[in-house]
PDB file of C-alpha atoms in Angstrom:
ATOM      1  CA  MET A 160     243.000 106.259 331.363  1.00  0.00           C
ATOM      2  CA  LEU A 161     240.428 108.490 333.016  1.00  0.00           C
ATOM      3  CA  TYR A 162     240.453 112.268 332.745  1.00  0.00           C
ATOM      4  CA  ALA A 163     238.183 115.031 333.986  1.00  0.00           C
ATOM      5  CA  ALA A 164     237.909 118.031 331.687  1.00  0.00           C
ATOM      6  CA  ARG A 165     236.260 121.330 332.489  1.00  0.00           C
ATOM      7  CA  MET A 166     235.314 123.192 329.336  1.00  0.00           C
ATOM      8  CA  ASP A 167     234.228 126.832 329.486  1.00  0.00           C
ATOM      9  CA  VAL A 168     232.706 128.046 326.227  1.00  0.00           C
ATOM     10  CA  ASP A 169     233.482 131.680 325.333  1.00  0.00           C
ATOM     11  CA  ILE A 170     232.173 132.368 321.823  1.00  0.00           C
ATOM     12  CA  PRO A 171     232.809 135.980 320.766  1.00  0.00           C
ATOM     13  CA  ARG A 172     229.629 138.043 320.910  1.00  0.00           C
ATOM     14  CA  ASP A 173     230.345 139.548 317.503  1.00  0.00           C
ATOM     15  CA  LEU A 174     230.666 136.179 315.740  1.00  0.00           C
ATOM     16  CA  ASP A 175     228.286 135.899 312.777  1.00  0.00           C
ATOM     17  CA  PRO A 176     225.092 134.187 314.062  1.00  0.00           C
ATOM     18  CA  ALA A 177     225.096 131.703 311.166  1.00  0.00           C
ATOM     19  CA  VAL A 178     228.691 130.720 311.933  1.00  0.00           C
ATOM     20  CA  ARG A 179     227.815 130.359 315.614  1.00  0.00           C
ATOM     21  CA  GLU A 180     224.820 128.148 314.845  1.00  0.00           C
ATOM     22  CA  ASP A 181     226.933 125.961 312.551  1.00  0.00           C
ATOM     23  CA  LEU A 182     229.668 125.572 315.185  1.00  0.00           C
ATOM     24  CA  VAL A 183     227.207 124.688 317.949  1.00  0.00           C
ATOM     25  CA  THR A 184     225.397 122.177 315.715  1.00  0.00           C
ATOM     26  CA  ARG A 185     228.649 120.483 314.694  1.00  0.00           C
ATOM     27  CA  GLU A 186     229.865 120.501 318.312  1.00  0.00           C
ATOM     28  CA  LYS A 187     226.760 118.661 319.502  1.00  0.00           C
ATOM     29  CA  ALA A 188     226.975 116.047 316.725  1.00  0.00           C
ATOM     30  CA  TYR A 189     230.697 115.443 317.303  1.00  0.00           C
ATOM     31  CA  SER A 190     230.389 115.189 321.086  1.00  0.00           C
ATOM     32  CA  GLN A 191     227.496 112.739 320.803  1.00  0.00           C
ATOM     33  CA  GLU A 192     229.497 110.626 318.340  1.00  0.00           C
ATOM     34  CA  ILE A 193     232.367 110.375 320.858  1.00  0.00           C
ATOM     35  CA  GLN A 194     229.924 109.643 323.686  1.00  0.00           C
ATOM     36  CA  ARG A 195     228.550 106.709 321.696  1.00  0.00           C
ATOM     37  CA  THR A 196     232.058 105.196 321.499  1.00  0.00           C
ATOM     38  CA  GLY A 197     232.289 105.252 325.306  1.00  0.00           C
ATOM     39  CA  GLU A 198     235.395 107.452 325.289  1.00  0.00           C
ATOM     40  CA  TRP A 199     233.349 110.470 326.440  1.00  0.00           C
ATOM     41  CA  ALA A 200     231.960 108.628 329.433  1.00  0.00           C
ATOM     42  CA  HIS A 201     230.038 111.449 331.168  1.00  0.00           C
ATOM     43  CA  ILE A 202     229.119 115.061 330.532  1.00  0.00           C
ATOM     44  CA  TRP A 203     227.483 117.411 333.038  1.00  0.00           C
ATOM     45  CA  ARG A 204     226.376 120.981 332.455  1.00  0.00           C
ATOM     46  CA  MET A 205     227.541 123.433 335.095  1.00  0.00           C
ATOM     47  CA  VAL A 206     224.429 125.268 336.258  1.00  0.00           C
ATOM     48  CA  GLY A 207     224.307 128.934 335.291  1.00  0.00           C
ATOM     49  CA  LEU A 208     227.391 128.707 333.069  1.00  0.00           C
ATOM     50  CA  TYR A 209     228.087 127.846 329.434  1.00  0.00           C
ATOM     51  CA  SER A 210     230.459 125.189 330.764  1.00  0.00           C
ATOM     52  CA  ASN A 211     230.589 121.463 331.291  1.00  0.00           C
ATOM     53  CA  LEU A 212     232.500 118.934 333.325  1.00  0.00           C
ATOM     54  CA  SER A 213     233.247 115.786 331.365  1.00  0.00           C
ATOM     55  CA  ILE A 214     234.862 112.443 332.093  1.00  0.00           C
ATOM     56  CA  PHE A 215     236.858 110.786 329.331  1.00  0.00           C
ATOM     57  CA  ASP A 216     237.977 107.155 329.290  1.00  0.00           C
ATOM     58  CA  VAL A 217     240.648 107.004 326.598  1.00  0.00           C
ATOM     59  CA  GLU A 218     243.707 104.896 325.770  1.00  0.00           C
ATOM     60  CA  SER A 219     246.245 107.721 325.936  1.00  0.00           C
ATOM     61  CA  ASN A 220     247.020 111.400 326.420  1.00  0.00           C
ATOM     62  CA  ALA A 221     247.350 111.655 322.653  1.00  0.00           C
ATOM     63  CA  ARG A 222     243.829 110.318 322.109  1.00  0.00           C
ATOM     64  CA  LEU A 223     242.368 112.798 324.584  1.00  0.00           C
ATOM     65  CA  HIS A 224     244.238 115.616 322.846  1.00  0.00           C
ATOM     66  CA  GLU A 225     242.877 114.436 319.489  1.00  0.00           C
ATOM     67  CA  ILE A 226     239.287 114.394 320.766  1.00  0.00           C
ATOM     68  CA  LEU A 227     239.501 117.803 322.426  1.00  0.00           C
ATOM     69  CA  SER A 228     241.363 119.577 319.629  1.00  0.00           C
ATOM     70  CA  ASN A 229     238.813 118.345 317.080  1.00  0.00           C
ATOM     71  CA  LEU A 230     235.893 119.934 318.934  1.00  0.00           C
ATOM     72  CA  PRO A 231     234.421 122.589 316.612  1.00  0.00           C
ATOM     73  CA  LEU A 232     234.294 125.042 319.561  1.00  0.00           C
ATOM     74  CA  PHE A 233     237.881 124.270 320.621  1.00  0.00           C
ATOM     75  CA  PRO A 234     239.179 127.721 319.556  1.00  0.00           C
ATOM     76  CA  PHE A 235     236.626 129.317 321.908  1.00  0.00           C
ATOM     77  CA  MET A 236     237.001 126.944 324.860  1.00  0.00           C
ATOM     78  CA  PRO A 237     239.566 127.146 327.610  1.00  0.00           C
ATOM     79  CA  ILE A 238     239.879 123.532 328.826  1.00  0.00           C
ATOM     80  CA  GLU A 239     241.333 122.342 332.132  1.00  0.00           C
ATOM     81  CA  VAL A 240     242.239 118.638 332.183  1.00  0.00           C
ATOM     82  CA  THR A 241     242.982 116.518 335.251  1.00  0.00           C
ATOM     83  CA  ALA A 242     244.175 112.917 335.116  1.00  0.00           C
ATOM     84  CA  LEU A 243     242.228 110.660 337.484  1.00  0.00           C
ATOM     85  CA  THR A 244     243.143 107.548 339.406  1.00  0.00           C
ATOM     86  CA  THR A 245     241.354 105.368 341.948  1.00  0.00           C
ATOM     87  CA  ASP A 246     241.265 106.789 345.458  1.00  0.00           C
ATOM     88  CA  PRO A 247     242.583 104.350 348.063  1.00  0.00           C
ATOM     89  CA  SER A 248     239.442 104.972 350.137  1.00  0.00           C
ATOM     90  CA  ALA A 249     237.078 104.017 347.295  1.00  0.00           C
ATOM     91  CA  ILE A 250     234.914 100.918 347.861  1.00  0.00           C
TER      92      ILE A 250
END
């Protein structure tokens, strides 16, 4: 199943810098691990924003929820998910 997910990162400005650095480091490692499995098929940075648009190719809604909720920055990231299907006009 394909899903598009827009993730907007909103880390509190008063968060301890060491905690922030740890979260961001763990986030990068975790996201790259999932990308290597092929489940996180694409990730694009949204220019001028601390946001990304990602495409996930996962077996189920539950698996997508598991991936997203395990992101270290999940508590600081509003996420909008859209299920995708083939457009009848696609060639």
